[in-house]
Amino acid sequence: MSARIRRPPLRLPRPSPARRAAWARSRATFGARPVPRFARRHLLPWIGVLLVTAVGAGVGFALAPGSSTYVGPLQTEVRVRPSLTPGVEVDLPPVGKVTFDTHRAPIVVTANIESVDVDAAARLVRSPQQLLALELTAADTVRAATVRALTYSLLCGFGGALLAAVVVFRGRRRTLQTGATLLVVVVATGAGTWATFDPSALRQPRFTGLLSRAPYVVSSTQNALDRLESYRSGLSDIVRSVSTLYAAAANLPVLGDTQTGTSGLGADVTTVLHVSDLHLNPLGYDLTDNLVKQFRVQAVIDTGDTTTWGTAAESSYLGRIRGLGVPYVWVRGNHDSTQTQEQVAAQGAVVLDQGATAEVAGLVLAGQGDPVFTPDGEGERATGSAASVQEQANDVLADGIERWDDAHPDRPVDAALVHDPSGLRPLLGRVPLVLAGHLHKRSVTLDASGTRIMVEGTTGGAGVTSAGLNRLADGAPLPLSATLLYFGRTGDLAGKLLAYDEVTVGGLGLAEVNLQRTVLTAQDRPPLAVPSPTGTATGSRTATDVPTPAPSPATLSPTGTAGG
């Protein structure tokens, strides 16, 4: 019988307390399985270094100051910082932003206008010598400011990263690793920027804000593209355009008696301002605001083309409507979409369409939005089938006027509002006054039927449209124009046009400012006669006339005194 040998159980060495604590931390962080030794000793520490580097450098870059410099009359702040949307951005308040996709590395260079020397801007746009000097020096000035801004950003970025490493790691080794990591990232990013930089991208701008989908700031013609063949000339074009806008805004007119705001026509007068075709130009609303305050305007009538493409991006421009502080009556233009119409209504404006009527400031107004949406058009009188479309829309408006007049025989419609003054036959003899725009050229005509047709020019100087910018580039911008209408308030002349002031701001505010007054006599307000299809009158609305002073055209200088 063999003896059975009993062997002691196998016992593994007990881990040390330090190892057991490390395993416990690993299980708490990553689950039950312990982290491999390589990951614990090499991977995790470097992940921590990268996180500390990113957070510390990000805070440093964000706090880095910009480099301020004068580019012509514009005091500009240049910043260089990391970004997931790389390129070059030039902010042009209030018209928007221009972006150039010059490189692929995650760095963005931004130039923001801080202030403008208005006097210097006015001298610049008038002086070929100063424009030449700007073209020769602007690029070097901006390049030096960019180098300074890059230096500030790098110093703040490295400072932020090293400070974060000292606070988190409390050791020299990890702090040096943090600095080295950031240095490698900066060198790699700089090399990527250099390798992917494309100078030709400076001729392919992308617009946002009010300039969205617009041609280049100066012009959309081939000549403008030729001028942008070099970075130097392109930059000087931008500075000249922005200088023109700022100088114009600072030189908007002060007309009339700003202390009393009187019209000189007596107390029983309702003052209405007629504007049209602002086309996104902020100066148009600046002029409108000035005239509303100076002449104590009770209502503003806008006959459309307030925007240019009718997009949602242009809605911020419409915010100026509510700030005017008076009733704002609006009809849609061919550059305004139905979305624009909704946005205008959201600003509290009275929107007239489909022959709708409204009583505003004691006047009865009827309106019809433009039946077509052609944002690429430049404002020509409709012909052929297009004119018939306008006439059909005016038939709807005439029906609305007739319904109101039949229901209110003692208070007929005082004025009809349209955008395009084409196809007006249904309105002739039906209403004493038709207000329109669209043509970018002011005209006043009295039809044989007794209907006066007043076509406003362009309160925005054609604004942000290809034609408007082309004329600005050619040195012959369209003037800003608006008309002050004075209606009788009480008695037999209630609702009747007594006089009007044609306000013209030449050269975007950089030339003379004129105000020409025309006072209407009894002979200027004949009774209305609705023409038949054969041209003979089929009926009339008698206008009660009270003699008024003879016509007295006058031109006022910006100070309000009579001029030549």
XYZ file of C-alpha atoms in Angstrom, residues 295-543:
249
model
C -39.515 117.764 -39.781
C -41.664 116.045 -37.168
C -42.852 113.517 -39.713
C -46.049 111.734 -38.656
C -45.698 108.697 -40.947
C -43.253 107.123 -43.399
C -44.382 105.559 -46.686
C -41.983 103.042 -48.253
C -42.836 101.905 -51.793
C -40.612 98.850 -51.771
C -37.256 97.361 -52.718
C -36.135 97.805 -49.136
C -33.959 94.713 -49.547
C -32.124 93.397 -52.599
C -32.532 89.604 -52.659
C -35.379 89.036 -50.203
C -33.404 86.568 -48.081
C -33.541 85.894 -44.349
C -29.965 87.192 -44.053
C -31.255 90.696 -44.799
C -33.770 90.722 -41.944
C -31.370 92.456 -39.535
C -31.459 95.520 -41.800
C -35.218 95.792 -41.329
C -34.810 96.327 -37.584
C -34.373 100.032 -38.251
C -38.100 100.316 -39.051
C -39.257 100.013 -35.455
C -36.613 102.491 -34.272
C -38.045 105.337 -36.376
C -40.815 105.768 -33.818
C -43.583 106.707 -36.314
C -46.084 104.626 -38.325
C -44.386 102.921 -41.266
C -46.491 102.011 -44.305
C -44.925 99.561 -46.764
C -45.656 97.837 -50.067
C -43.569 95.035 -51.523
C -41.095 95.736 -54.344
C -39.802 93.350 -56.982
C -36.624 92.857 -54.919
C -38.632 92.005 -51.783
C -39.896 88.476 -51.201
C -42.990 87.371 -49.326
C -40.574 86.431 -46.549
C -39.398 90.047 -46.520
C -43.038 91.143 -46.293
C -43.521 88.978 -43.198
C -40.353 90.366 -41.618
C -41.448 93.969 -42.274
C -44.824 93.240 -40.686
C -43.030 91.741 -37.673
C -41.358 95.143 -37.166
C -44.778 96.719 -36.603
C -45.131 98.219 -40.080
C -48.481 98.587 -41.865
C -48.139 96.276 -44.872
C -50.569 96.956 -47.727
C -51.208 94.294 -50.352
C -54.038 93.030 -52.572
C -55.792 96.398 -52.521
C -55.885 96.622 -48.711
C -56.561 100.020 -47.122
C -55.491 101.585 -43.845
C -55.972 104.883 -42.051
C -52.601 106.256 -40.960
C -51.907 109.733 -39.564
C -55.359 110.880 -40.685
C -54.844 109.670 -44.270
C -56.553 106.803 -46.066
C -53.966 104.767 -47.972
C -54.413 101.768 -50.260
C -51.611 99.565 -51.534
C -50.601 96.698 -53.772
C -47.315 94.756 -53.579
C -45.357 94.190 -56.753
C -46.744 91.065 -58.468
C -43.315 89.854 -59.618
C -40.115 88.901 -57.792
C -37.083 89.722 -59.949
C -34.196 90.503 -57.588
C -31.690 90.678 -60.448
C -33.530 93.528 -62.183
C -32.179 97.062 -62.062
C -35.463 98.993 -62.053
C -36.830 99.508 -65.555
C -40.387 100.322 -66.544
C -42.247 97.140 -67.448
C -43.183 96.655 -71.087
C -45.131 94.053 -73.055
C -46.518 91.172 -71.019
C -44.746 92.463 -67.905
C -46.755 95.688 -68.117
C -49.975 93.685 -68.395
C -49.046 91.825 -65.203
C -48.613 95.160 -63.440
C -51.945 96.389 -64.825
C -53.743 93.298 -63.566
C -52.318 93.942 -60.093
C -53.462 97.558 -60.323
C -56.950 96.313 -61.248
C -57.008 94.555 -57.867
C -55.872 97.769 -56.184
C -58.497 99.840 -58.032
C -61.208 97.406 -56.913
C -60.065 97.795 -53.306
C -60.147 101.575 -53.614
C -63.616 101.476 -55.134
C -64.926 99.271 -52.320
C -63.560 101.676 -49.704
C -64.917 104.761 -51.480
C -68.360 103.201 -51.818
C -68.406 102.364 -48.114
C -66.988 105.749 -47.073
C -68.253 108.353 -49.565
C -67.273 111.197 -47.242
C -63.734 109.811 -46.705
C -62.292 108.475 -49.987
C -58.815 107.030 -50.429
C -56.189 109.785 -50.432
C -53.257 107.929 -52.040
C -52.485 104.611 -53.724
C -49.117 102.941 -53.121
C -47.409 100.736 -55.712
C -43.801 99.905 -56.502
C -43.543 99.822 -60.292
C -45.265 102.805 -61.980
C -46.195 100.644 -64.985
C -49.727 99.737 -66.002
C -51.386 102.482 -63.941
C -54.464 102.817 -66.188
C -56.875 101.272 -63.620
C -55.850 103.898 -61.045
C -56.063 106.991 -63.237
C -58.983 109.136 -62.178
C -59.730 106.705 -59.353
C -57.421 108.259 -56.746
C -55.848 111.741 -56.536
C -52.300 110.557 -55.788
C -50.183 107.529 -56.724
C -46.823 106.995 -54.991
C -44.279 104.647 -56.582
C -40.558 103.936 -56.918
C -38.608 101.255 -58.825
C -37.034 103.449 -61.515
C -34.290 104.950 -59.305
C -35.181 108.306 -60.840
C -37.565 110.878 -59.385
C -40.465 112.203 -61.464
C -43.763 113.985 -60.829
C -46.512 114.019 -63.457
C -50.162 115.121 -63.452
C -52.340 112.891 -65.629
C -55.227 114.349 -67.601
C -57.569 112.327 -65.372
C -56.471 114.426 -62.374
C -54.276 111.726 -60.799
C -50.832 112.920 -59.733
C -48.100 110.275 -60.078
C -45.028 110.777 -57.875
C -42.149 108.360 -58.512
C -39.440 108.512 -55.858
C -35.776 108.075 -56.779
C -33.691 105.808 -54.564
C -33.376 106.658 -50.883
C -30.469 104.215 -50.674
C -28.617 105.541 -53.722
C -29.447 102.124 -55.301
C -27.720 100.641 -52.237
C -26.188 97.182 -52.326
C -26.986 96.315 -55.936
C -24.597 95.730 -58.810
C -25.656 98.976 -60.506
C -25.338 101.012 -57.318
C -21.896 99.641 -56.508
C -20.715 100.067 -60.090
C -21.638 103.753 -59.994
C -19.913 104.117 -56.640
C -16.761 102.582 -58.104
C -16.950 104.896 -61.103
C -17.103 107.936 -58.822
C -20.674 108.848 -59.809
C -22.966 107.323 -57.165
C -26.696 107.829 -57.359
C -27.937 110.491 -54.928
C -30.034 109.621 -51.900
C -33.526 110.980 -52.433
C -36.707 111.273 -50.379
C -39.794 113.469 -50.518
C -41.661 115.227 -47.712
C -45.398 115.346 -48.483
C -47.654 117.876 -46.782
C -51.366 117.003 -46.637
C -54.207 119.105 -45.334
C -55.455 117.901 -41.974
C -58.828 119.544 -41.471
C -61.592 121.255 -43.395
C -62.098 121.080 -47.126
C -58.399 120.354 -47.725
C -58.249 117.303 -45.429
C -56.282 114.540 -47.125
C -55.258 116.694 -50.098
C -51.639 117.240 -51.074
C -50.752 120.901 -50.419
C -47.004 120.867 -51.082
C -43.966 118.623 -51.255
C -40.248 118.995 -50.558
C -37.845 117.004 -52.746
C -34.753 116.162 -50.680
C -31.637 115.169 -52.611
C -28.344 114.181 -51.001
C -25.745 114.151 -53.771
C -22.723 111.907 -53.884
C -23.713 109.745 -50.900
C -23.604 112.749 -48.610
C -20.222 114.048 -49.763
C -21.583 116.754 -52.080
C -24.287 119.374 -51.716
C -27.669 118.704 -50.166
C -30.758 120.256 -51.763
C -34.353 120.675 -50.682
C -36.726 121.977 -53.325
C -40.276 122.909 -52.327
C -43.287 122.952 -54.614
C -46.576 124.414 -53.329
C -49.707 123.338 -55.205
C -52.447 125.750 -56.265
C -56.112 125.048 -56.908
C -55.276 124.602 -60.588
C -52.780 121.885 -59.633
C -55.569 119.772 -58.129
C -58.167 119.287 -60.892
C -61.246 117.113 -60.244
C -60.798 113.409 -60.828
C -62.318 111.911 -63.973
C -62.184 108.149 -64.476
C -61.290 107.607 -68.171
C -63.264 105.113 -70.218
C -61.507 102.593 -72.465
C -61.921 105.093 -75.311
C -60.259 107.851 -73.338
C -63.320 109.949 -72.463
C -64.287 110.752 -68.897
C -67.058 108.566 -67.482
C -67.382 110.172 -64.085
C -65.650 112.549 -61.742
C -64.859 113.204 -58.133
C -64.943 116.920 -57.457
C -62.119 118.293 -55.376
